[in-house]
Coordinates of C-alpha atoms and ligand atoms in Angstrom, one line a residue:
M1 CA 40.3 12.4 -27.6
R2 CA 37.7 12.1 -25.2
L3 CA 34.4 13.4 -26.4
A4 CA 33.2 12.1 -23.0
N5 CA 34.3 15.1 -21.2
S6 CA 31.9 17.6 -22.7
A7 CA 28.4 18.1 -21.8
A8 CA 27.9 20.6 -24.6
G9 CA 24.8 20.2 -26.8
R10 CA 23.1 18.4 -23.8
H11 CA 19.7 20.2 -23.2
W12 CA 19.8 20.0 -19.5
R13 CA 21.2 22.2 -16.9
A14 CA 21.4 22.0 -13.0
P15 CA 18.6 23.9 -11.3
G16 CA 19.3 27.5 -10.7
Q17 CA 19.7 27.2 -7.1
V18 CA 22.1 24.5 -7.3
I19 CA 24.1 26.7 -10.0
E20 CA 24.0 29.6 -7.5
I21 CA 25.5 27.4 -4.6
A22 CA 28.4 26.3 -7.0
R23 CA 29.1 30.0 -8.1
T24 CA 29.2 31.1 -4.4
L25 CA 31.8 28.4 -3.7
Q26 CA 33.8 28.9 -6.8
Q27 CA 33.9 32.7 -6.4
A28 CA 35.4 31.9 -2.9
G29 CA 38.0 30.1 -4.6
F30 CA 36.7 26.5 -4.0
E31 CA 36.6 24.0 -6.8
T32 CA 32.7 22.7 -6.9
W33 CA 31.2 20.1 -8.9
C34 CA 27.8 18.5 -9.0
V35 CA 28.1 14.6 -8.4
G36 CA 26.4 11.4 -8.0
G37 CA 23.1 10.2 -8.9
A38 CA 21.6 13.5 -10.3
V39 CA 24.4 13.8 -13.0
R40 CA 24.0 10.3 -13.9
D41 CA 20.1 10.7 -14.1
A42 CA 20.5 13.9 -16.2
L43 CA 22.6 12.1 -18.9
L44 CA 20.1 9.2 -18.9
G45 CA 17.3 12.0 -19.4
V46 CA 15.7 11.1 -16.1
A47 CA 14.4 13.7 -13.7
H48 CA 16.3 13.8 -10.2
L49 CA 15.6 16.0 -7.2
D50 CA 18.5 15.9 -5.2
W51 CA 21.6 17.6 -6.8
D52 CA 24.6 16.9 -4.5
L53 CA 27.7 19.1 -4.8
A54 CA 31.3 18.2 -4.1
T55 CA 33.7 21.0 -3.2
A56 CA 37.3 21.5 -2.0
A57 CA 35.7 23.7 0.8
T58 CA 35.9 22.2 4.3
P59 CA 32.6 21.8 6.3
T60 CA 33.6 25.1 8.2
Q61 CA 34.4 27.1 5.0
V62 CA 30.9 26.0 3.6
R63 CA 29.2 27.1 6.7
K64 CA 30.8 30.6 6.7
L65 CA 29.8 31.2 3.1
F66 CA 26.1 30.4 3.4
R67 CA 23.6 32.2 5.8
R68 CA 21.5 28.9 6.5
T69 CA 23.1 25.7 6.7
I70 CA 22.4 22.2 8.4
P71 CA 25.2 20.1 9.8
V72 CA 23.8 16.8 7.9
G73 CA 26.9 15.0 8.5
I74 CA 29.7 17.1 9.5
E75 CA 32.2 14.4 10.3
F76 CA 31.7 12.8 7.0
G77 CA 32.1 16.4 5.3
T78 CA 28.4 17.1 4.5
V79 CA 26.8 20.4 5.2
G80 CA 23.1 21.1 4.0
V81 CA 22.8 24.5 2.4
L82 CA 19.0 26.0 2.4
D83 CA 18.1 27.8 -0.6
R84 CA 15.7 30.5 -0.8
D85 CA 12.8 28.2 -1.1
N86 CA 14.0 26.0 2.1
L87 CA 15.3 23.4 -0.1
M88 CA 18.2 21.6 1.2
H89 CA 21.3 20.9 -1.0
E90 CA 24.0 18.7 0.3
V91 CA 27.4 20.1 -0.2
T92 CA 30.3 17.6 0.5
T93 CA 34.0 18.1 0.9
F94 CA 36.3 16.3 -1.6
R95 CA 37.4 13.2 0.7
R96 CA 39.3 10.0 0.4
D97 CA 39.0 6.9 2.4
V98 CA 41.7 6.1 4.9
K99 CA 40.1 3.1 6.5
T100 CA 37.2 0.7 5.7
D101 CA 35.7 -2.3 7.5
G102 CA 33.3 -3.8 5.0
R103 CA 30.8 -1.0 5.5
H104 CA 32.0 2.0 7.3
A105 CA 34.8 4.1 6.2
V106 CA 37.0 6.7 7.8
V107 CA 37.3 9.7 5.6
E108 CA 39.9 12.3 5.1
F109 CA 39.6 15.8 3.8
G110 CA 42.0 17.7 1.5
A111 CA 41.4 15.2 -1.4
S112 CA 41.2 16.1 -5.0
L113 CA 38.2 15.7 -7.2
D114 CA 39.6 12.7 -8.9
E115 CA 40.3 10.9 -5.5
D116 CA 36.8 12.0 -4.5
L117 CA 35.5 10.2 -7.7
A118 CA 37.7 7.2 -7.1
R119 CA 36.0 6.4 -3.8
R120 CA 32.5 6.2 -5.3
D121 CA 31.0 2.8 -6.2
F122 CA 30.2 2.6 -9.8
T123 CA 31.4 4.5 -12.8
I124 CA 27.9 5.8 -13.6
N125 CA 27.8 7.3 -10.2
A126 CA 31.4 8.9 -10.6
I127 CA 30.7 11.4 -13.2
A128 CA 31.3 15.1 -12.2
Y129 CA 29.6 18.0 -13.6
D130 CA 30.3 21.6 -13.6
P131 CA 27.1 23.5 -13.7
I132 CA 28.7 26.8 -14.6
D133 CA 30.8 25.8 -17.4
H134 CA 28.5 23.0 -18.3
R135 CA 31.3 20.7 -18.4
L136 CA 31.6 17.0 -17.4
H137 CA 34.7 15.2 -15.7
D138 CA 34.4 11.7 -16.1
P139 CA 37.7 9.8 -15.4
F140 CA 36.2 6.3 -15.2
G141 CA 34.3 6.2 -18.3
G142 CA 31.0 6.7 -16.6
Q143 CA 29.2 7.9 -19.8
I144 CA 30.6 4.9 -21.9
D145 CA 28.8 2.6 -19.2
L146 CA 25.7 4.4 -19.4
N147 CA 25.6 4.2 -23.2
R148 CA 26.7 0.5 -22.9
R149 CA 24.0 0.2 -20.1
V150 CA 26.2 -1.6 -17.7
V151 CA 27.1 -1.3 -13.9
R152 CA 30.7 -1.5 -13.3
A153 CA 32.6 -0.7 -10.3
V154 CA 35.1 2.0 -10.1
G155 CA 38.6 0.3 -10.5
D156 CA 39.1 -3.1 -9.1
A157 CA 35.7 -4.6 -8.4
E158 CA 36.7 -7.3 -5.9
A159 CA 38.6 -4.8 -4.0
R160 CA 35.8 -2.1 -4.2
L161 CA 33.0 -4.7 -2.9
R162 CA 35.3 -5.9 -0.1
E163 CA 35.7 -2.3 1.0
D164 CA 31.7 -2.1 1.4
R165 CA 29.5 -5.0 0.9
L166 CA 26.5 -2.9 0.6
R167 CA 27.8 -2.1 -2.9
A168 CA 26.9 -5.6 -4.0
L169 CA 23.2 -4.8 -3.2
R170 CA 23.5 -1.2 -4.7
A171 CA 24.8 -2.5 -7.9
I172 CA 21.9 -4.9 -8.4
R173 CA 19.4 -2.3 -7.5
F174 CA 21.0 0.3 -10.1
A175 CA 21.1 -2.3 -12.8
A176 CA 17.3 -3.5 -12.3
R177 CA 16.2 0.2 -12.1
F178 CA 17.8 1.4 -15.4
G179 CA 17.6 -2.1 -17.1
F180 CA 21.2 -2.4 -17.3
D181 CA 23.5 -5.3 -17.3
I182 CA 26.0 -6.0 -14.6
E183 CA 29.8 -5.9 -15.8
H184 CA 31.5 -9.4 -15.5
E185 CA 34.1 -8.8 -13.0
T186 CA 31.5 -6.7 -11.1
W187 CA 28.9 -9.5 -10.9
H188 CA 31.8 -11.9 -10.0
A189 CA 32.6 -9.4 -7.1
I190 CA 28.9 -9.4 -6.1
V191 CA 28.7 -13.2 -5.8
G192 CA 31.8 -13.2 -3.9
S193 CA 30.4 -10.7 -1.6
A194 CA 27.4 -12.8 -0.8
P195 CA 28.6 -14.8 2.2
F196 CA 29.6 -11.6 3.8
L197 CA 26.5 -9.8 3.6
T198 CA 25.6 -11.1 6.8
R199 CA 27.7 -8.5 8.3
L200 CA 25.4 -5.7 7.1
S201 CA 22.9 -4.5 9.8
P202 CA 19.4 -5.8 9.2
E203 CA 18.3 -2.1 8.8
R204 CA 20.4 -1.8 5.8
V205 CA 19.3 -4.9 4.3
K206 CA 15.6 -3.8 4.8
Q207 CA 16.4 -0.3 3.4
E208 CA 17.7 -2.0 0.1
I209 CA 14.7 -4.2 -0.2
E210 CA 12.4 -1.3 0.3
K211 CA 14.4 0.9 -2.1
T212 CA 14.0 -1.7 -4.6
M213 CA 10.3 -2.0 -4.2
E214 CA 10.2 1.9 -4.4
Q215 CA 12.6 2.6 -7.3
V216 CA 12.4 -0.4 -9.6
L217 CA 9.5 -0.9 -11.9
A218 CA 10.2 -4.6 -12.3
P219 CA 12.1 -5.8 -9.0
S220 CA 11.8 -9.3 -10.3
T221 CA 15.1 -8.8 -12.2
A222 CA 16.7 -7.5 -8.9
F223 CA 15.5 -10.1 -6.7
A224 CA 16.5 -13.0 -9.2
R225 CA 19.9 -11.6 -8.9
W226 CA 19.8 -11.5 -5.1
R227 CA 18.9 -15.2 -5.3
D228 CA 21.4 -16.2 -8.1
A229 CA 24.4 -14.2 -6.4
G230 CA 23.5 -16.0 -3.2
A231 CA 22.4 -12.8 -1.3
F232 CA 19.1 -14.3 -0.2
A233 CA 20.8 -17.3 1.1
S234 CA 23.0 -15.1 3.2
V235 CA 20.5 -12.4 4.5
V236 CA 17.0 -13.9 3.9
P237 CA 17.5 -17.5 3.9
T238 CA 13.7 -18.3 3.6
L239 CA 13.9 -16.8 0.0
A240 CA 17.0 -18.6 -1.0
Q241 CA 15.0 -20.6 -3.7
V242 CA 12.4 -18.1 -4.6
S243 CA 10.7 -18.9 -7.9
D244 CA 10.8 -16.6 -10.8
V245 CA 7.0 -16.7 -11.0
T246 CA 6.7 -15.6 -7.4
L247 CA 9.2 -12.7 -8.2
R248 CA 7.3 -11.6 -11.4
A249 CA 4.1 -11.3 -9.1
I250 CA 5.8 -8.2 -7.5
D251 CA 6.4 -6.5 -11.1
A252 CA 2.6 -7.0 -11.5
L253 CA 2.0 -4.6 -8.4
P254 CA 2.5 -0.8 -8.6
R255 CA 5.4 0.8 -6.9
P256 CA 4.7 2.2 -3.4
G257 CA 5.5 5.9 -5.0
L258 CA 6.3 8.9 -3.0
P259 CA 5.2 9.8 -0.4
G260 CA 5.1 6.4 0.7
R261 CA 1.9 4.3 0.4
P262 CA 2.2 1.9 3.1
L263 CA -0.4 -0.7 1.5
R264 CA 1.5 -0.7 -2.0
K265 CA 4.7 -1.5 -0.1
C266 CA 3.2 -4.2 1.8
L267 CA 1.6 -5.8 -1.1
R268 CA 4.8 -5.9 -2.9
L269 CA 6.5 -7.4 0.1
A270 CA 3.8 -9.8 0.3
A271 CA 4.2 -10.9 -3.1
L272 CA 8.0 -11.5 -2.5
F273 CA 7.3 -13.8 0.6
S274 CA 4.0 -15.2 -1.0
D275 CA 5.3 -18.8 -1.3
V276 CA 6.9 -19.3 2.2
G277 CA 3.6 -19.0 4.5
G278 CA 2.6 -16.6 7.2
K279 CA 4.9 -17.9 9.9
Q280 CA 8.1 -17.9 8.0
T281 CA 7.4 -14.6 6.4
E282 CA 6.6 -13.0 10.0
R283 CA 10.1 -14.3 11.2
A284 CA 11.9 -13.0 8.3
L285 CA 10.5 -9.6 8.6
R286 CA 11.2 -9.5 12.2
D287 CA 14.7 -10.5 11.6
L288 CA 15.0 -7.6 9.0
R289 CA 13.4 -5.0 11.6
F290 CA 10.5 -4.2 9.7
S291 CA 7.8 -2.2 11.7
N292 CA 5.2 -4.3 13.7
Q293 CA 2.5 -3.0 11.5
D294 CA 4.2 -4.0 8.2
I295 CA 4.9 -7.5 9.7
A296 CA 1.2 -7.8 10.6
T297 CA -0.1 -6.7 7.4
V298 CA 2.3 -8.6 5.3
S299 CA 2.2 -11.9 7.1
A300 CA -1.6 -11.9 7.4
L301 CA -1.7 -11.6 3.5
V302 CA 0.9 -14.2 2.9
D303 CA -1.0 -16.4 5.4
R304 CA -4.4 -16.1 3.8
W305 CA -2.8 -16.6 0.2
S306 CA -1.2 -19.8 1.2
R307 CA -4.4 -21.0 3.0
Y308 CA -6.7 -20.2 0.2
A309 CA -4.6 -20.0 -3.0
P310 CA -4.7 -23.9 -4.0
N311 CA -8.5 -24.3 -4.1
L312 CA -9.2 -20.9 -5.4
T313 CA -6.6 -21.1 -8.2
A314 CA -7.9 -24.5 -9.2
T315 CA -11.4 -23.5 -9.4
L316 CA -10.6 -20.2 -11.4
S317 CA -8.1 -21.9 -13.6
A318 CA -11.1 -24.2 -14.8
G319 CA -12.8 -20.9 -15.7
I320 CA -15.2 -21.2 -12.9
L321 CA -16.2 -18.4 -10.3
P322 CA -16.6 -20.0 -6.8
D323 CA -20.4 -20.1 -5.7
A324 CA -21.9 -17.4 -3.1
A325 CA -21.3 -19.6 -0.1
E326 CA -17.8 -20.3 -1.0
L327 CA -17.2 -16.8 -1.6
R328 CA -18.6 -15.7 1.6
R329 CA -16.4 -18.2 3.5
L330 CA -13.4 -16.8 1.7
A331 CA -14.2 -13.3 2.4
A332 CA -15.0 -14.4 6.0
G333 CA -11.3 -16.2 6.2
V334 CA -9.5 -13.4 4.6
G335 CA -11.2 -10.7 6.7
R336 CA -13.6 -7.9 5.5
L337 CA -10.7 -5.2 5.5
R338 CA -8.2 -7.3 3.8
V339 CA -10.3 -8.5 1.1
A340 CA -9.1 -5.9 -1.7
A341 CA -5.4 -6.4 -0.8
F342 CA -5.9 -10.2 -0.9
V343 CA -7.5 -10.1 -4.3
R344 CA -4.7 -7.6 -5.6
L345 CA -2.1 -10.1 -4.5
A346 CA -3.8 -13.1 -5.9
A347 CA -4.3 -11.1 -9.2
A348 CA -0.5 -10.3 -9.2
R349 CA 0.1 -14.0 -8.6
W350 CA -2.4 -15.3 -11.2
S351 CA -1.2 -12.7 -13.7
A352 CA 2.6 -13.7 -13.3
A353 CA 1.7 -17.5 -13.7
G354 CA -0.8 -16.9 -16.6
A355 CA -3.0 -18.9 -14.5
V356 CA -6.3 -17.2 -14.5
Q357 CA -8.4 -15.0 -17.1
P358 CA -8.1 -11.4 -16.3
L359 CA -12.0 -11.1 -16.7
L360 CA -12.5 -14.0 -14.1
I361 CA -10.3 -12.1 -11.7
R362 CA -12.1 -8.7 -12.1
R363 CA -15.6 -10.7 -11.5
L364 CA -14.1 -12.3 -8.5
H365 CA -12.8 -8.9 -7.3
R366 CA -16.3 -7.3 -7.6
R367 CA -18.1 -10.3 -6.1
M368 CA -15.8 -10.6 -3.0
L369 CA -16.0 -7.0 -2.1
T370 CA -19.7 -7.0 -2.6
M371 CA -19.8 -10.1 -0.3
A372 CA -17.5 -8.5 2.3
F373 CA -19.3 -5.3 2.8
R374 CA -22.9 -6.1 2.0
E375 CA -23.4 -9.6 3.6
P376 CA -22.9 -11.0 7.2
I377 CA -19.4 -12.5 7.4
E378 CA -18.1 -11.5 10.8
L379 CA -19.6 -11.9 14.5
A380 CA -20.4 -8.2 14.8
D381 CA -22.6 -8.7 11.7
L382 CA -24.9 -11.4 13.5
A383 CA -28.5 -10.3 14.4
V384 CA -27.8 -11.5 18.1
D385 CA -24.8 -10.8 20.3
G386 CA -23.6 -12.3 23.6
D387 CA -26.2 -10.4 25.7
D388 CA -29.1 -11.6 23.6
L389 CA -27.9 -15.2 24.1
R390 CA -27.6 -14.7 28.0
S391 CA -31.0 -13.0 28.1
A392 CA -32.4 -16.1 26.2
G393 CA -30.9 -18.3 29.1
I394 CA -27.6 -19.2 27.8
A395 CA -25.0 -19.2 30.5
T396 CA -21.9 -17.0 30.0
G397 CA -18.7 -18.9 29.5
P398 CA -16.6 -20.5 26.6
A399 CA -19.7 -22.4 25.3
L400 CA -21.4 -19.0 24.4
G401 CA -18.5 -18.1 22.2
R402 CA -18.5 -21.4 20.5
I403 CA -22.5 -20.9 20.0
L404 CA -21.9 -17.4 18.4
H405 CA -19.2 -18.9 16.0
A406 CA -21.4 -21.7 15.0
L407 CA -24.2 -19.1 14.3
L408 CA -21.9 -17.2 12.2
Q409 CA -20.8 -20.2 10.2
L410 CA -24.5 -21.0 9.3
V411 CA -25.1 -17.5 8.6
I412 CA -22.1 -17.4 6.2
E413 CA -23.5 -20.7 4.6
D414 CA -27.1 -19.0 4.2
P415 CA -27.5 -15.3 5.2
A416 CA -31.3 -15.7 5.3
V417 CA -31.1 -17.1 8.7
N418 CA -29.6 -14.0 9.9
T419 CA -32.6 -12.8 11.9
R420 CA -33.0 -12.5 15.7
Q421 CA -35.5 -14.9 15.9
A422 CA -34.0 -17.7 13.8
L423 CA -30.8 -17.4 15.5
L424 CA -32.2 -17.5 19.0
A425 CA -34.0 -20.6 18.1
I426 CA -30.9 -22.2 17.0
A427 CA -29.1 -21.0 19.8
R428 CA -31.3 -22.5 22.3
H429 CA -31.2 -25.8 20.4
L430 CA -27.3 -25.6 20.6
G431 CA -26.8 -24.3 23.8
L432 CA -29.4 -25.3 26.3
P433 CA -28.9 -29.1 26.6
S434 CA -25.3 -29.0 27.6
E435 CA -25.8 -25.7 29.7
T436 CA -28.7 -27.0 31.8
V437 CA -27.3 -30.3 32.8
Ligands
LIG1 P1 19.5 7.7 -5.7 O1 18.8 8.2 -7.0 O2 19.0 6.1 -5.4 O3 19.6 8.4 -4.6 P2 22.4 8.1 -6.0 O4 23.2 7.7 -7.0 O5 22.1 9.4 -5.6 O6 20.9 7.4 -6.3 P3 22.9 7.8 -3.0 O7 22.8 6.6 -2.4 O8 22.1 9.0 -2.8 O9 22.7 7.3 -4.6 O10 24.4 8.2 -3.0 C1 24.8 9.3 -3.8 C2 26.1 9.1 -4.3 O11 27.2 8.9 -3.4 C3 26.4 8.0 -5.4 O12 26.0 8.4 -6.7 C4 27.8 7.5 -5.3 O13 28.6 8.4 -6.2 C5 28.0 7.8 -3.8 N1 27.9 6.5 -3.1 C6 26.7 6.3 -2.2 N2 26.7 5.3 -1.5 C7 28.0 4.7 -1.8 C8 28.7 3.6 -1.3 N3 28.2 2.6 -0.5 N4 30.0 3.5 -1.8 C9 30.7 4.2 -2.6 N5 29.9 5.3 -3.1 C10 28.6 5.7 -2.7
LIG2 MG1 20.6 10.1 -4.0

């Protein structure tokens, strides 16, 4: 006897609008179930916004039954039904795969619920729920796996991952998100899939990395599996040997959250790449088709971390805060607008490595922000500009730029010299002899 097929006694229900949609379809004679992530999450006691429905009705029949629909993906059988509050619910016709090529499937309608569930990736994602009778249909033992906390492929793991290699990365993401293990055969199939992940489009791989950063509280477990399975070696070779400390730094940074917070996402990415240097990071992110803005932000952070981390970490590990001039040099090198992000990245790395006392990190953070915003660390902060130097008789040209930079270095060492009078005197001294020859 299968207790697993009853939802009785559970305290959750599908949202009212979803029940309404299911009722309309069922009353028209079409078997209809809730499927996928929402059912899984309800059983786990986690809120889920998108309740997807699966139905025996064809897309044309679905569109006839509802006043407002959106053809989300008609060829795959998906129609969006808008409810009273303009929320869209995806209603997808039961389907079976007739052909797969490692990513894309050709689907056929006229399938049964069981056939539809059989083409889903993992048992925990293949549980159907009737929102009207409050009944579960779980032919692959998804609830048992939820209770045992394992991700297991539906049916033959090797074959299912061969059908669609993206499932290898999805399995890892779901396991990390829920703190689940990966069942042995499924893990074996993931490792076997790694060499073929190169066939996934870079956009897909990027999307999996982003979803992992967004959905998973502690992404280190996911990315350690990417590494151990050989997925990084295939799709982001520069991370093939990424260390556990590096990965744990990601966990120390907050999730991007919804709606997207671009800096949070970039910080987590910077932590992931923090050991490979700015150039490699830039290349890897470009290959993965990240936006130019993300590439610039992340690779600049990684570049500054790799330049300044060795000295800074050594000083702070000895319990010492760098002196004011050193901090100004650091703030100038990192860039005023990047200081806060840099310190957050550094703090994540240090806390992952247990290298620096949290109190010292907080003091560093405060001091660097003060330096960055109150003291002269950029050319624009100098008490003189190019025009002033020209009026003082210094010829326009590359030498003038060099003089301005030299002045900035002096001012960073000692902000007291940042007066017009002092700087012009120094500039004349630096500039006139060679310019007047
Ligand atoms: P999330 O909370 O991340 O959205 P989800 O389970 O809803 O989790 P989706 O990617 O939205 O995941 O997919 C919805 C459902 O469609 C899954 O639960 C699964 O049943 C099925 N599915 C999605 N992608 C695949 C795939 N590549 N192979 C097989 N089934 C899949
Ligand atoms: Mg979903």
